[in-house]
Amino acid sequence: MNNITLGKTPKNGRGVFSLKDFIRGELIESAPVLIFTPRQRKYLEKTLLNYYIYPWRSTRGAALVLGLGSIYNHSFEPNADWKQNFKKEVMEYRAIKNIKKGE
């Protein structure tokens, strides 16, 4: 996590910012997850955590990503994407286009 940091913008609030240039396809973060059953997800959906959980194995299961994973911004023009790594129980974030330091 030495290549990213939590920051704030006046318009969009908190987000994750790069501390270096990333090239397309490069791993930005591999963040551990806490896994929840479909039954547990129903409880999470009634809390603030509903806005921070990801699907896990199906849309009924859930994962809360540790590290900065649950803080990544949502954009209509994203520069990164995520993928579940079920074997390692981590969420992997990769650049889908070149990212400049500070973005």
CSV table of C-alpha atoms in Angstrom, one decimal:
chain,number,residue,atom,x,y,z
A,1,MET,CA,0.0,0.0,0.0
A,2,ASN,CA,3.0,2.3,-0.2
A,3,ASN,CA,2.0,3.3,-3.7
A,4,ILE,CA,-1.5,4.7,-2.8
A,5,THR,CA,-2.9,7.0,-0.2
A,6,LEU,CA,-6.2,8.2,1.1
A,7,GLY,CA,-7.1,11.7,0.1
A,8,LYS,CA,-10.0,14.1,-0.1
A,9,THR,CA,-11.4,16.3,-2.9
A,10,PRO,CA,-13.8,19.2,-2.5
A,11,LYS,CA,-16.2,17.7,-5.1
A,12,ASN,CA,-16.2,13.9,-4.6
A,13,GLY,CA,-15.1,13.4,-0.9
A,14,ARG,CA,-12.7,10.7,0.1
A,15,GLY,CA,-10.8,8.6,-2.5
A,16,VAL,CA,-7.7,6.7,-3.2
A,17,PHE,CA,-4.8,8.5,-4.9
A,18,SER,CA,-1.7,7.2,-6.6
A,19,LEU,CA,1.7,8.1,-5.2
A,20,LYS,CA,3.4,6.9,-8.4
A,21,ASP,CA,2.6,6.3,-12.1
A,22,PHE,CA,0.9,3.0,-12.8
A,23,ILE,CA,0.8,1.4,-16.2
A,24,ARG,CA,-2.2,-0.4,-17.6
A,25,GLY,CA,-2.5,-3.9,-16.1
A,26,GLU,CA,-0.4,-3.1,-13.1
A,27,LEU,CA,-1.5,-4.3,-9.7
A,28,ILE,CA,-2.4,-1.3,-7.5
A,29,GLU,CA,-3.5,-3.2,-4.4
A,30,SER,CA,-4.2,-6.7,-3.2
A,31,ALA,CA,-6.4,-6.2,-0.2
A,32,PRO,CA,-7.6,-8.9,2.2
A,33,VAL,CA,-11.4,-9.3,2.7
A,34,LEU,CA,-13.8,-10.3,5.4
A,35,ILE,CA,-16.3,-12.7,4.0
A,36,PHE,CA,-20.0,-12.7,4.9
A,37,THR,CA,-22.7,-15.3,4.3
A,38,PRO,CA,-25.9,-14.4,2.5
A,39,ARG,CA,-27.7,-14.4,5.8
A,40,GLN,CA,-25.1,-12.0,7.3
A,41,ARG,CA,-25.3,-9.8,4.2
A,42,LYS,CA,-28.9,-9.1,5.0
A,43,TYR,CA,-27.9,-7.5,8.2
A,44,LEU,CA,-25.1,-5.5,6.6
A,45,GLU,CA,-27.5,-4.1,4.1
A,46,LYS,CA,-29.4,-2.4,6.9
A,47,THR,CA,-26.2,-0.5,8.0
A,48,LEU,CA,-23.8,2.0,6.5
A,49,LEU,CA,-21.6,-0.9,5.5
A,50,ASN,CA,-24.1,-1.6,2.7
A,51,TYR,CA,-22.3,1.1,0.6
A,52,TYR,CA,-18.9,-0.6,1.1
A,53,ILE,CA,-19.5,-4.3,0.6
A,54,TYR,CA,-18.7,-6.2,-2.6
A,55,PRO,CA,-20.3,-9.3,-4.0
A,56,TRP,CA,-18.4,-12.5,-3.1
A,57,ARG,CA,-19.0,-15.8,-5.0
A,58,SER,CA,-22.5,-14.6,-5.8
A,59,THR,CA,-24.6,-11.5,-5.5
A,60,ARG,CA,-26.0,-13.0,-2.3
A,61,GLY,CA,-22.6,-13.3,-0.5
A,62,ALA,CA,-20.6,-10.3,0.5
A,63,ALA,CA,-17.1,-9.2,1.3
A,64,LEU,CA,-15.8,-6.1,3.1
A,65,VAL,CA,-12.5,-5.2,1.7
A,66,LEU,CA,-9.8,-4.1,4.1
A,67,GLY,CA,-6.9,-1.7,3.3
A,68,LEU,CA,-8.2,1.1,1.1
A,69,GLY,CA,-10.3,-1.2,-1.1
A,70,SER,CA,-13.7,-0.1,0.2
A,71,ILE,CA,-12.8,3.5,-0.2
A,72,TYR,CA,-12.0,3.5,-4.0
A,73,ASN,CA,-14.2,6.0,-5.8
A,74,HIS,CA,-16.9,4.9,-8.2
A,75,SER,CA,-16.5,6.6,-11.6
A,76,PHE,CA,-18.3,6.5,-14.9
A,77,GLU,CA,-14.7,6.7,-16.4
A,78,PRO,CA,-12.7,4.5,-14.1
A,79,ASN,CA,-8.9,4.1,-14.3
A,80,ALA,CA,-8.9,0.9,-12.2
A,81,ASP,CA,-11.0,-2.3,-11.8
A,82,TRP,CA,-11.3,-5.0,-9.2
A,83,LYS,CA,-11.4,-8.7,-9.3
A,84,GLN,CA,-12.0,-11.3,-6.5
A,85,ASN,CA,-9.2,-13.7,-5.9
A,86,PHE,CA,-11.2,-16.5,-4.1
A,87,LYS,CA,-8.2,-18.7,-3.5
A,88,LYS,CA,-6.2,-16.0,-1.6
A,89,GLU,CA,-9.3,-14.3,-0.2
A,90,VAL,CA,-8.3,-10.9,-1.5
A,91,MET,CA,-9.6,-8.2,-3.8
A,92,GLU,CA,-7.2,-7.2,-6.5
A,93,TYR,CA,-7.3,-3.7,-8.0
A,94,ARG,CA,-5.5,-3.2,-11.3
A,95,ALA,CA,-5.0,-0.2,-13.6
A,96,ILE,CA,-7.2,-0.5,-16.7
A,97,LYS,CA,-5.4,2.5,-18.2
A,98,ASN,CA,-2.2,4.4,-17.3
A,99,ILE,CA,-2.6,6.3,-14.1
A,100,LYS,CA,-0.4,9.4,-13.3
A,101,LYS,CA,0.9,10.1,-9.8
A,102,GLY,CA,-1.7,12.1,-7.9
A,103,GLU,CA,-4.7,10.7,-9.8
